[in-house]
Structures are given as structure tokens and as C-alpha cells.
Amino acid sequence: MAKDFQASKPIYVQIADHLSYQIVRGELKTGEKLPSVREMAILSGVNPNTIQRTYSEMERMGIVETKRGQGTFVTENEHVLKELKIRLQNDIIAVFVQNMKDLGFSQEDMIKGLQQYLRREEM
Amino acid sequence: MAKDFQASKPIYVQIADHLSYQIVRGELKTGEKLPSVREMAILSGVNPNTIQRTYSEMERMGIVETKRGQGTFVTENEHVLKELKIRLQNDIIAVFVQNMKDLGFSQEDMIKGLQQYLRREEM
Amino acid sequence: MAKDFQASKPIYVQIADHLSYQIVRGELKTGEKLPSVREMAILSGVNPNTIQRTYSEMERMGIVETKRGQGTFVTENEHVLKELKIRLQNDIIAVFVQNMKDLGFSQEDMIKGLQQYLRREEM
Amino acid sequence: MAKDFQASKPIYVQIADHLSYQIVRGELKTGEKLPSVREMAILSGVNPNTIQRTYSEMERMGIVETKRGQGTFVTENEHVLKELKIRLQNDIIAVFVQNMKDLGFSQEDMIKGLQQYLRREEM
DNA sequence: GTGGTCTAGACCACA
DNA sequence: GTGGTCTAGACCACG
């Protein structure tokens, strides 16, 4: 037990997630060009191949579209973006629920705890 | 070089968190003896100094008590444990709320999303 | 015009197609273990990374399943294999029809030509 | 090294096939002059010797006729062109039948599959 | 052993 | 310039 320090997701997934967040939040707008593979590699401090894989995965998921010789662009398919948002939301909730469960909280506790937290924050 | 995505928390904090979780969940019971610094270091694959720091921090927070020549024990102060649970819960909720905010969800959305998720999971 | 000599598909796709054929023809049976990435790399005379990609793609398509530390296996999902056969068949027919069209044959000609060919071959 | 998958046919044969297709489809008309060896070499990005060989082969098959000092022309012998078309058609069908066989389809399956495909395409 | 990830550096096709 | 593919060699986690 307890040997999984740094058991982080693959870098190419981390970057994909990061970009997905930016897209969902509108920081990267629909149709907008992403940094080129090489640029992004420098920005992220990783090898271009890793970014290549990130972009490939995102294309496979329909989040971006690549045009040879032109670049990689955020899809304009709103449906895909909506699904993406739902997926990301689900992941967040799943982590939350798991953690709360681990702490021994019931479902009711979770909702109450969240409501209290939000009420406090509002003030 | 250049592989430090998601700059994880210091190892000694990670271990402290991990132990705190175990305590709150009752896997480590109140009054129970923790593994010695050396044992824990081997279990965690970490330098004993790191564990020393973990235990010091936890003692500072009142979560554990060390008795010279005997070892480190989970506190029997129920109030502290209760506070600990609340603090961990708070951290989880804070992360959740931040992530949901980043995705552009309102407070109302968060609660509704959570409720839906729990309802789905129940089935 | 006419500059696309050797415009062959990527090697990793060629190998995937080759394996798919073997699977559909039953030379690689359902549940059977494929050669390891390294073995296959030597057999094919390519870099292990290329085979890795081949296997990844095939897993993504559900044709094979990989078990960490054990190997890569032909799926036992008959439905997927059926779909695969249909897809491969479709590809073959599409090429055939395109070529025949290029030669100026009508749809009727294609069928008649095929029937004649088969009749001749039977004898 | 080791990149010769799908050992493609010799280039001079590829070019001959390509020209034959154009002739059969009427893009190169009977009696029409083909590009000179040097022109064709540049167009194809190939050594003139290779084109020379292409033209020689095609002459041997009676598909073209070369006139010293004038150039190379598509034959006006309709019979040869007819045979050429039949030969090309045969090659296409042979490949198709072989591939379908490899996939485990019977002769009946082939015809049915083709008919279905054409019917689908019509829509 | 297995597959999975990553790097470094190369060449290609497209525009 | 762009993305796409491939190689060579390395390290990791899993069993």
C-alpha cells in the first residue's frame, strides 16, 4: 500500500485534459487554431511527439480537427463540445464522490456539506 | 528533465494526507501506534527524514502524539479528529467547487449535477 | 498528375490490415495471443514503436485486447469480428468498383464480367 | 532500411499501367502522341531510362508505336486496345476474387456482396 | 518477460 | 511552414 506517488496520468493525457478545459471554458474558441505541434512542445517543455499524440487523441475524440499543412483547430461541432463538457463534469463529480466516500460520508452528507460550503462562500 | 507536470505536493504532505485519510476512515484507530519512522520509510520507499517531517507536521496539527522511546500514536483527542475530518472534507469540496467553476458551472448547477450523479449511481 | 508512386498506407496500418485479414480468415483465432510487440517488430522488420501503434489502433477498434504484462489477444467479441469482416469486404469491393469505373465499365458490366470470370475459373 | 512493405511493382510497370488506364479510358486517344521520354521523365519524377523501358514494353505489347524522330503514339489498332481493356479488367477481377477468397467468401457471396454494394451506392 | 510512455532526431506530403 | 510517420533507444508499471 502507498507506493503510488506520482502515479500521474500520461503527459499527453494531461495536456489533452488541460486543452479540453480551456476549450470548454471558452479560452480556446470554437474554430480557433491551436499552437502548432512544435510550438506547443516548446510551451509545454515536452517532445513534439508527445504533443502529436495529444492532438491525435483529441482528433480521435472529435474535439479538434487537423488540416495538413495548416494546423490543428478546435472543432465547430457544438454537439461534441457539449458532450465534452458533460464528460469533464462527470469526471470531477466522480472524484468528489469517491473522496467523500473514502472519508466515510453518506450521499446525504455530501450534498449537505456542499450546500453549507457554498452558503459560507457566498457571504 | 522537464517532466514536472502537475507539480505534485511535497512527498511529506502526500504521506500526511494519506495517513490522515486512514485515520478519519478508522483504518488507523484512535490511540493506535503508527509504524516507526524507519518502517514507514521503507513502506513508502522514501528517506526516513521525509517521514520524520511528516510525523512532525502531524504532531504540530495535533493529529498524532509521539512518546519518546515508544513511538508515534494517533491522538485520542476526539475533537481534533473531528476537526481533521472537517478539514479534509473542506479540501475536497473546495477542489470540487473550483473545478466546476472552471468549467463554467454555477452553484446551482453543481448541486443539481451532484444529485443527478448520485441518483444515477444508485440504480 | 502521376506523382504518387509508393503512396502506400502507413506501415502500422498495413500491418494492422494484415493482422485483421489473418483474424477474419481464422488463422489467428479468437482469444489467441498475438506475438509480443518486440517479437512482431522483428518478424516485420520494423521498430517496436511501430508495432505498438499497430496494436494500439487495433485495440481502439476493439479487434484485440491487451493485458499488461501478459500480451495482446484477439478479442472474443464475435460481434466486433463480424463487423470487421464486413468492413474489410466493403473495402475490397470499393476498390474493385472504383477500378472498374475508371476503366469505363458500367455496373452491369462489372457483375457480368465477374460472373464470366468465375465461370471460367470453375472449369 | 527495411521499409519495403508491399513490395510494389517496378516503377516502369506502374507507369505503363497508368498510361494503359488512360488509354483505355480515352484520356489518351488512339493515334495520340505521348509525351516525349524526357518530358514524361520529368512529369513522373523518374529517370528517362525508366520511361524508355516503359515505352519499350508498351510497344512490345502493341499498345504504342514509336516513330523514329517523331515520338511515341497510341496504336490505332482497335483490336489491341480491346484486348488491353480485357486484360486490365481481368487483372482487376482477379485481384478482387483473390481478396474475397482470402476473406473466406464463396463465389456466390462475391456476386451478392457486389450487387448489394452497387445497390447501396445507387441511392 | 509484457505493454505503455517518452525523448531525440529524421524524413515525408501538403499547401 | 504544417501535421504525419518512423526509428533508435530508454525507462516505467504490471505480473
Coordinates of C-alpha atoms (C1' of nucleotides) in Angstrom, one line a residue:
Chain A
M1 CA 0.0 0.0 0.0
A2 CA 1.0 3.6 -0.5
K3 CA 3.5 3.3 -3.3
D4 CA 1.8 5.2 -6.0
F5 CA 3.4 8.6 -5.6
Q6 CA 3.5 10.5 -8.8
A7 CA 1.1 7.9 -10.3
S8 CA 0.0 10.7 -12.6
K9 CA -1.7 10.2 -15.9
P10 CA 0.5 10.2 -19.1
I11 CA 1.7 13.6 -20.1
Y12 CA -0.1 13.5 -23.4
V13 CA -3.4 12.9 -21.5
Q14 CA -2.7 15.7 -19.0
I15 CA -2.1 18.1 -21.8
A16 CA -5.2 16.9 -23.6
D17 CA -7.2 17.4 -20.5
H18 CA -5.7 20.9 -20.0
L19 CA -6.6 21.9 -23.5
S20 CA -10.1 20.4 -23.1
Y21 CA -10.7 22.6 -20.1
Q22 CA -9.6 25.6 -22.0
I23 CA -11.9 24.8 -24.8
V24 CA -14.9 24.1 -22.5
R25 CA -14.2 27.4 -20.7
G26 CA -14.1 29.2 -23.9
E27 CA -10.5 30.3 -23.6
L28 CA -10.0 28.4 -26.8
K29 CA -12.9 29.3 -29.0
T30 CA -14.6 27.1 -31.5
G31 CA -12.7 27.1 -34.8
E32 CA -9.7 28.6 -33.2
K33 CA -6.2 27.4 -34.2
L34 CA -4.2 25.6 -31.5
P35 CA -0.5 26.2 -31.3
S36 CA 1.4 24.1 -33.8
V37 CA 2.8 20.8 -32.6
R38 CA 6.3 22.3 -32.4
E39 CA 5.2 25.5 -30.6
M40 CA 3.1 23.6 -28.1
A41 CA 6.0 21.3 -27.5
I42 CA 8.2 24.2 -26.5
L43 CA 5.4 25.8 -24.5
S44 CA 4.9 22.6 -22.6
G45 CA 8.5 21.7 -22.3
V46 CA 8.0 18.3 -23.9
N47 CA 8.9 16.4 -27.0
P48 CA 6.9 17.3 -30.2
N49 CA 6.0 13.6 -30.5
T50 CA 4.1 13.8 -27.2
I51 CA 2.1 16.8 -28.4
Q52 CA 1.5 15.0 -31.7
R53 CA -0.1 12.2 -29.7
T54 CA -2.1 14.7 -27.7
Y55 CA -3.5 16.2 -30.8
S56 CA -4.1 12.8 -32.4
E57 CA -6.1 11.6 -29.4
M58 CA -8.1 14.8 -29.4
E59 CA -8.9 14.5 -33.0
R60 CA -10.0 10.9 -32.5
M61 CA -12.4 12.2 -29.9
G62 CA -13.6 14.8 -32.3
I63 CA -12.5 17.7 -30.2
V64 CA -10.1 19.1 -32.7
E65 CA -9.7 18.9 -36.5
T66 CA -6.4 18.9 -38.2
K67 CA -5.7 20.2 -41.6
R68 CA -2.5 19.1 -43.1
G69 CA -0.1 21.9 -43.7
Q70 CA -2.4 24.3 -41.9
G71 CA -2.7 23.4 -38.3
T72 CA -5.0 22.0 -35.7
F73 CA -8.3 23.7 -34.9
V74 CA -11.0 23.4 -32.3
T75 CA -14.0 21.6 -33.8
E76 CA -17.0 23.7 -34.7
N77 CA -19.3 20.8 -33.8
E78 CA -21.2 22.1 -30.9
H79 CA -22.6 18.7 -30.0
V80 CA -19.1 17.3 -29.4
L81 CA -18.2 20.2 -27.2
K82 CA -21.4 19.8 -25.2
E83 CA -20.6 16.1 -24.7
L84 CA -17.0 17.1 -23.7
K85 CA -18.3 19.4 -21.1
I86 CA -20.5 16.7 -19.7
R87 CA -17.7 14.2 -19.6
L88 CA -15.4 16.6 -17.8
Q89 CA -18.1 17.4 -15.3
N90 CA -18.7 13.8 -14.7
D91 CA -15.1 13.1 -14.0
I92 CA -15.0 15.9 -11.5
I93 CA -18.1 14.7 -9.7
A94 CA -16.8 11.1 -9.7
V95 CA -13.6 12.1 -8.0
F96 CA -15.5 14.2 -5.5
V97 CA -17.9 11.4 -4.6
Q98 CA -15.1 8.9 -4.3
N99 CA -13.1 11.1 -2.0
M100 CA -16.1 11.8 0.2
K101 CA -17.0 8.1 0.3
D102 CA -13.4 7.4 1.4
L103 CA -13.9 9.8 4.2
G104 CA -17.0 7.9 5.3
F105 CA -19.6 10.4 4.2
S106 CA -23.0 9.3 3.0
Q107 CA -24.6 10.7 -0.1
E108 CA -26.8 12.9 2.0
D109 CA -23.7 14.2 3.8
M110 CA -22.1 15.1 0.5
I111 CA -25.0 17.3 -0.7
K112 CA -25.4 18.9 2.7
G113 CA -21.7 19.5 3.0
L114 CA -21.6 21.1 -0.4
Q115 CA -24.6 23.3 0.3
Q116 CA -23.1 24.5 3.5
Y117 CA -19.8 25.2 1.8
L118 CA -21.4 27.2 -0.9
R119 CA -23.5 29.2 1.5
R120 CA -20.4 30.1 3.5
E121 CA -18.6 31.1 0.4
E122 CA -21.4 33.3 -0.7
M123 CA -21.0 35.6 2.3
Chain B
M1 CA 14.4 17.0 -17.5
A2 CA 11.1 18.8 -17.9
K3 CA 8.8 16.2 -16.7
D4 CA 7.2 18.0 -13.7
F5 CA 3.7 18.4 -14.9
Q6 CA 1.1 18.9 -12.2
A7 CA 3.8 19.8 -9.7
S8 CA 2.6 17.5 -7.0
K9 CA 2.6 18.4 -3.4
P10 CA 5.7 17.6 -1.3
I11 CA 6.0 14.0 -0.6
Y12 CA 5.8 14.5 3.2
V13 CA 2.5 16.2 2.7
Q14 CA 1.2 13.5 0.5
I15 CA 2.1 10.9 3.1
A16 CA 0.5 13.0 5.8
D17 CA -2.7 13.3 3.8
H18 CA -2.7 9.6 3.2
L19 CA -2.3 8.8 6.9
S20 CA -5.0 11.4 7.8
Y21 CA -7.4 9.7 5.5
Q22 CA -6.7 6.4 7.1
I23 CA -7.2 7.8 10.5
V24 CA -10.5 9.5 9.6
R25 CA -11.8 6.3 8.0
G26 CA -10.9 4.4 11.1
E27 CA -8.3 2.2 9.4
L28 CA -5.9 3.7 11.9
K29 CA -7.8 3.8 15.2
T30 CA -7.5 6.4 17.9
G31 CA -4.6 5.6 20.1
E32 CA -3.1 3.2 17.7
K33 CA 0.6 3.1 17.1
L34 CA 1.9 4.2 13.7
P35 CA 4.8 2.4 12.0
S36 CA 8.1 3.6 13.2
V37 CA 9.9 6.2 11.1
R38 CA 12.2 3.7 9.7
E39 CA 9.5 1.1 9.0
M40 CA 7.3 3.8 7.4
A41 CA 10.2 5.0 5.3
I42 CA 10.7 1.5 3.9
L43 CA 7.0 1.0 3.3
S44 CA 6.8 4.3 1.5
G45 CA 10.1 3.9 -0.3
V46 CA 11.2 7.3 1.0
N47 CA 14.0 8.7 3.1
P48 CA 13.4 8.5 6.8
N49 CA 13.9 12.2 7.1
T50 CA 10.8 12.7 5.0
I51 CA 8.8 10.6 7.3
Q52 CA 10.2 12.4 10.3
R53 CA 8.9 15.6 8.8
T54 CA 5.5 14.0 8.1
Y55 CA 5.2 12.9 11.7
S56 CA 6.3 16.3 13.0
E57 CA 3.8 18.1 10.9
M58 CA 1.0 15.8 12.1
E59 CA 2.1 16.3 15.6
R60 CA 2.0 20.1 15.2
M61 CA -1.6 19.7 14.0
G62 CA -2.4 17.5 17.0
I63 CA -3.3 14.5 14.9
V64 CA -0.6 12.3 16.4
E65 CA 1.4 12.3 19.6
T66 CA 4.9 11.0 19.9
K67 CA 6.2 9.4 23.0
R68 CA 9.9 9.4 23.3
G69 CA 11.2 5.8 23.1
Q70 CA 7.8 4.4 22.4
G71 CA 6.7 5.6 19.0
T72 CA 4.0 7.8 17.3
F73 CA 0.3 7.3 18.1
V74 CA -2.9 8.5 16.8
T75 CA -4.3 11.1 19.1
E76 CA -7.2 10.2 21.4
N77 CA -8.5 13.7 21.3
E78 CA -11.8 13.2 19.5
H79 CA -12.2 16.9 19.0
V80 CA -9.1 17.1 16.9
L81 CA -10.1 14.1 14.8
K82 CA -13.5 15.7 14.2
E83 CA -11.8 18.9 13.1
L84 CA -9.4 16.9 10.9
K85 CA -12.4 15.2 9.2
I86 CA -13.9 18.6 8.6
R87 CA -10.7 20.0 7.2
L88 CA -10.3 17.1 4.8
Q89 CA -13.9 17.3 3.7
N90 CA -13.5 21.0 3.2
D91 CA -10.4 20.5 1.0
I92 CA -12.3 18.0 -1.2
I93 CA -15.3 20.3 -1.6
A94 CA -13.0 23.2 -2.3
V95 CA -11.3 21.3 -5.1
F96 CA -14.7 20.2 -6.5
V97 CA -16.1 23.7 -6.4
Q98 CA -13.1 25.2 -8.1
N99 CA -13.1 22.6 -10.8
M100 CA -16.8 23.0 -11.5
K101 CA -16.3 26.8 -11.6
D102 CA -13.5 26.4 -14.1
L103 CA -15.9 24.5 -16.2
G104 CA -18.3 27.4 -16.1
F105 CA -20.9 25.8 -13.8
S106 CA -23.0 27.9 -11.4
Q107 CA -23.5 26.9 -7.8
E108 CA -27.0 25.7 -8.6
D109 CA -25.5 23.6 -11.5
M110 CA -23.1 21.9 -9.1
I111 CA -25.7 20.7 -6.7
K112 CA -28.0 19.6 -9.4
G113 CA -25.2 17.8 -11.2
L114 CA -24.2 16.1 -8.0
Q115 CA -27.7 15.0 -7.2
Q116 CA -28.2 13.6 -10.7
Y117 CA -24.9 11.7 -10.5
L118 CA -25.8 10.2 -7.2
R119 CA -29.3 9.2 -8.4
R120 CA -27.7 7.6 -11.5
E121 CA -25.2 5.7 -9.3
E122 CA -27.9 4.4 -7.1
M123 CA -29.5 2.4 -9.8
Chain C
M1 CA -0.7 14.0 -62.0
A2 CA 1.1 10.8 -61.5
K3 CA 3.4 11.6 -58.7
D4 CA 2.1 9.3 -56.1
F5 CA 4.3 6.3 -56.5
Q6 CA 4.8 4.4 -53.4
A7 CA 1.9 6.4 -51.8
S8 CA 1.4 3.4 -49.6
K9 CA -0.5 3.5 -46.4
P10 CA 1.5 3.9 -43.2
I11 CA 3.3 0.8 -42.2
Y12 CA 1.4 0.5 -38.9
V13 CA -1.9 0.5 -40.9
Q14 CA -0.5 -2.1 -43.4
I15 CA 0.4 -4.4 -40.5
A16 CA -3.0 -3.8 -38.8
D17 CA -4.7 -4.7 -42.1
H18 CA -2.6 -7.8 -42.5
L19 CA -3.4 -9.0 -39.0
S20 CA -7.1 -8.2 -39.5
Y21 CA -7.1 -10.4 -42.5
Q22 CA -5.5 -13.2 -40.6
I23 CA -8.1 -12.8 -37.9
V24 CA -11.0 -12.8 -40.2
R25 CA -9.6 -15.8 -42.1
G26 CA -9.3 -17.7 -38.8
E27 CA -5.5 -18.0 -39.0
L28 CA -5.5 -16.1 -35.8
K29 CA -8.3 -17.5 -33.7
T30 CA -10.5 -15.6 -31.3
G31 CA -8.8 -15.3 -27.9
E32 CA -5.4 -16.2 -29.3
K33 CA -2.3 -14.3 -28.3
L34 CA -0.6 -12.2 -30.9
P35 CA 3.2 -12.1 -31.0
S36 CA 4.6 -9.7 -28.4
V37 CA 5.4 -6.2 -29.6
R38 CA 9.1 -7.0 -29.7
E39 CA 8.7 -10.3 -31.5
M40 CA 6.3 -8.8 -34.1
A41 CA 8.8 -6.0 -34.6
I42 CA 11.5 -8.4 -35.5
L43 CA 9.1 -10.5 -37.6
S44 CA 8.0 -7.5 -39.6
G45 CA 11.5 -5.9 -39.7
V46 CA 10.2 -2.6 -38.2
N47 CA 10.7 -0.7 -35.0
P48 CA 8.8 -1.9 -31.9
N49 CA 7.2 1.5 -31.6
T50 CA 5.5 0.9 -35.0
I51 CA 4.0 -2.3 -33.8
Q52 CA 3.0 -0.7 -30.6
R53 CA 1.0 1.8 -32.6
T54 CA -0.5 -1.0 -34.7
Y55 CA -1.7 -2.8 -31.6
S56 CA -3.0 0.4 -30.0
E57 CA -5.0 1.1 -33.1
M58 CA -6.4 -2.4 -33.2
E59 CA -7.3 -2.2 -29.6
R60 CA -9.1 1.1 -30.1
M61 CA -11.1 -0.6 -32.8
G62 CA -11.9 -3.4 -30.4
I63 CA -10.2 -6.1 -32.5
V64 CA -7.7 -7.0 -29.9
E65 CA -7.4 -6.7 -26.1
T66 CA -4.2 -6.1 -24.3
K67 CA -3.4 -7.3 -20.9
R68 CA -0.5 -5.5 -19.2
G69 CA 2.4 -7.9 -18.6
Q70 CA 0.7 -10.7 -20.5
G71 CA 0.3 -9.8 -24.1
T72 CA -2.2 -8.8 -26.8
F73 CA -5.0 -11.1 -27.6
V74 CA -7.6 -11.4 -30.4
T75 CA -11.0 -10.2 -29.0
E76 CA -13.6 -12.8 -28.2
N77 CA -16.3 -10.4 -29.1
E78 CA -17.9 -12.1 -32.1
H79 CA -19.9 -9.0 -33.0
V80 CA -16.7 -6.9 -33.5
L81 CA -15.2 -9.6 -35.6
K82 CA -18.3 -9.8 -37.8
E83 CA -18.2 -6.1 -38.2
L84 CA -14.5 -6.3 -39.1
K85 CA -15.2 -8.8 -41.8
I86 CA -17.9 -6.6 -43.3
R87 CA -15.6 -3.6 -43.2
L88 CA -12.8 -5.5 -45.0
Q89 CA -15.2 -6.8 -47.6
N90 CA -16.5 -3.4 -48.2
D91 CA -13.0 -2.0 -48.8
I92 CA -12.3 -4.7 -51.3
I93 CA -15.5 -4.1 -53.2
A94 CA -15.0 -0.4 -53.2
V95 CA -11.6 -0.7 -54.7
F96 CA -12.9 -3.1 -57.3
V97 CA -15.8 -0.9 -58.3
Q98 CA -13.6 2.2 -58.5
N99 CA -11.1 0.5 -60.7
M100 CA -13.8 -0.9 -63.0
K101 CA -15.4 2.5 -63.2
D102 CA -12.0 4.0 -64.1
L103 CA -11.9 1.6 -67.0
G104 CA -15.3 2.8 -68.1
F105 CA -17.4 -0.2 -67.1
S106 CA -21.0 0.2 -66.1
Q107 CA -22.4 -1.5 -63.0
E108 CA -24.0 -4.2 -65.2
D109 CA -20.6 -4.8 -66.9
M110 CA -19.0 -5.3 -63.6
I111 CA -21.4 -8.0 -62.5
K112 CA -21.3 -9.7 -65.9
G113 CA -17.5 -9.6 -66.0
L114 CA -17.3 -11.1 -62.6
Q115 CA -19.7 -13.9 -63.4
Q116 CA -17.8 -14.7 -66.5
Y117 CA -14.5 -14.7 -64.7
L118 CA -15.9 -17.1 -62.1
R119 CA -17.4 -19.4 -64.6
R120 CA -14.1 -19.6 -66.5
E121 CA -12.2 -20.2 -63.3
E122 CA -14.5 -23.0 -62.3
M123 CA -13.6 -25.1 -65.3
Chain D
M1 CA 16.5 0.1 -44.2
A2 CA 13.7 -2.4 -44.0
K3 CA 10.9 -0.3 -45.3
D4 CA 9.8 -2.4 -48.3
F5 CA 6.4 -3.5 -47.3
Q6 CA 4.0 -4.4 -50.1
A7 CA 7.0 -4.7 -52.5
S8 CA 5.4 -2.5 -55.1
K9 CA 5.7 -3.4 -58.8
P10 CA 8.7 -1.9 -60.7
I11 CA 8.2 1.7 -61.4
Y12 CA 8.3 1.2 -65.2
V13 CA 5.4 -1.2 -64.8
Q14 CA 3.5 1.2 -62.6
I15 CA 3.8 3.9 -65.3
A16 CA 2.9 1.5 -68.1
D17 CA -0.2 0.5 -66.2
H18 CA -1.1 4.1 -65.5
L19 CA -0.8 5.0 -69.2
S20 CA -2.7 1.9 -70.2
Y21 CA -5.6 3.1 -68.0
Q22 CA -5.6 6.5 -69.5
I23 CA -5.7 4.9 -73.0
V24 CA -8.5 2.6 -72.2
R25 CA -10.5 5.4 -70.6
G26 CA -9.9 7.5 -73.7
E27 CA -8.0 10.2 -71.9
L28 CA -5.2 9.3 -74.3
K29 CA -6.9 8.8 -77.7
T30 CA -6.0 6.4 -80.4
G31 CA -3.2 7.8 -82.5
E32 CA -2.4 10.5 -80.0
K33 CA 1.2 11.4 -79.2
L34 CA 2.5 10.5 -75.8
P35 CA 4.9 12.9 -74.0
S36 CA 8.5 12.5 -75.1
V37 CA 10.7 10.3 -72.9
R38 CA 12.4 13.3 -71.4
E39 CA 9.1 15.2 -70.8
M40 CA 7.5 12.1 -69.3
A41 CA 10.6 11.5 -67.1
I42 CA 10.2 15.0 -65.6
L43 CA 6.4 14.7 -65.3
S44 CA 6.9 11.4 -63.4
G45 CA 9.9 12.5 -61.5
V46 CA 11.8 9.5 -62.8
N47 CA 15.0 8.8 -64.7
P48 CA 14.5 8.9 -68.5
N49 CA 15.8 5.4 -68.8
T50 CA 12.8 4.2 -66.8
I51 CA 10.4 5.8 -69.2
Q52 CA 12.3 4.4 -72.1
R53 CA 11.7 1.0 -70.7
T54 CA 8.1 1.7 -70.1
Y55 CA 7.6 2.7 -73.7
S56 CA 9.6 -0.3 -75.0
E57 CA 7.4 -2.6 -73.0
M58 CA 4.3 -1.0 -74.2
E59 CA 5.5 -1.2 -77.8
R60 CA 6.3 -4.9 -77.4
M61 CA 2.6 -5.3 -76.3
G62 CA 1.5 -3.3 -79.3
I63 CA -0.1 -0.6 -77.3
V64 CA 2.0 2.1 -78.6
E65 CA 4.1 2.6 -81.7
T66 CA 7.3 4.7 -81.9
K67 CA 8.3 6.5 -85.0
R68 CA 12.0 7.4 -85.2
G69 CA 12.4 11.1 -84.8
Q70 CA 8.7 11.8 -84.2
G71 CA 7.7 10.3 -80.9
T72 CA 5.6 7.6 -79.4
F73 CA 1.9 7.2 -80.3
V74 CA -1.1 5.3 -79.1
T75 CA -1.7 2.5 -81.5
E76 CA -4.6 2.7 -83.9
N77 CA -5.2 -1.0 -83.8
E78 CA -8.6 -1.2 -82.2
H79 CA -8.2 -4.9 -81.6
V80 CA -5.1 -4.4 -79.5
L81 CA -6.9 -1.8 -77.4
K82 CA -9.9 -4.0 -76.9
E83 CA -7.6 -6.8 -75.7
L84 CA -5.8 -4.3 -73.5
K85 CA -9.1 -3.4 -71.9
I86 CA -9.9 -7.0 -71.4
R87 CA -6.6 -7.7 -69.8
L88 CA -6.8 -4.8 -67.4
Q89 CA -10.3 -5.8 -66.5
N90 CA -9.2 -9.3 -65.9
D91 CA -6.4 -8.2 -63.6
I92 CA -8.8 -6.2 -61.5
I93 CA -11.3 -9.0 -61.2
A94 CA -8.5 -11.4 -60.4
V95 CA -7.3 -9.3 -57.5
F96 CA -10.9 -8.8 -56.3
V97 CA -11.6 -12.5 -56.4
Q98 CA -8.4 -13.4 -54.6
N99 CA -9.0 -10.9 -51.8
M100 CA -12.6 -12.1 -51.3
K101 CA -11.4 -15.7 -51.2
D102 CA -8.8 -14.7 -48.7
L103 CA -11.6 -13.3 -46.5
G104 CA -13.4 -16.6 -46.8
F105 CA -16.2 -15.6 -49.2
S106 CA -17.6 -18.1 -51.7
Q107 CA -18.2 -17.2 -55.3
E108 CA -21.9 -16.7 -54.6
D109 CA -21.0 -14.4 -51.7
M110 CA -18.9 -12.3 -54.0
I111 CA -21.6 -11.6 -56.5
K112 CA -24.2 -11.0 -53.8
G113 CA -21.9 -8.7 -52.0
L114 CA -21.1 -6.7 -55.1
Q115 CA -24.8 -6.4 -56.0
Q116 CA -25.6 -5.1 -52.6
Y117 CA -22.8 -2.6 -52.7
L118 CA -23.9 -1.3 -56.0
R119 CA -27.5 -1.1 -54.9
R120 CA -26.4 0.9 -51.8
E121 CA -24.2 3.2 -53.8
E122 CA -27.1 3.9 -56.2
M123 CA -29.1 5.5 -53.5
Chain E
dG1 C1' 9.1 -11.2 -19.6
dT2 C1' 4.7 -7.9 -21.1
dG3 C1' 2.7 -3.5 -22.9
dG4 C1' 2.9 1.9 -22.2
dT5 C1' 5.2 6.2 -22.4
dC6 C1' 8.7 9.5 -23.6
dT7 C1' 12.7 11.5 -26.0
dA8 C1' 15.6 12.9 -29.8
dG9 C1' 16.1 13.3 -34.3
dA10 C1' 14.8 12.3 -39.1
dC11 C1' 12.1 12.4 -43.4
dC12 C1' 7.8 12.9 -45.9
dA13 C1' 3.5 15.1 -48.0
dC14 C1' 0.7 19.0 -48.3
dA15 C1' 0.0 24.0 -49.2
Chain F
dG1 C1' 5.8 26.5 -42.5
dT2 C1' 2.1 22.5 -41.2
dG3 C1' 0.9 17.7 -39.4
dG4 C1' 2.1 12.5 -40.1
dT5 C1' 5.2 8.7 -39.8
dC6 C1' 9.2 6.1 -38.4
dT7 C1' 13.5 4.8 -35.9
dA8 C1' 16.5 4.1 -32.0
dG9 C1' 16.9 3.7 -27.5
dA10 C1' 15.3 4.5 -22.8
dC11 C1' 12.6 3.9 -18.5
dC12 C1' 8.3 2.6 -16.2
dA13 C1' 4.4 -0.4 -14.2
dC14 C1' 2.4 -4.7 -14.1
dG15 C1' 2.6 -9.8 -13.2

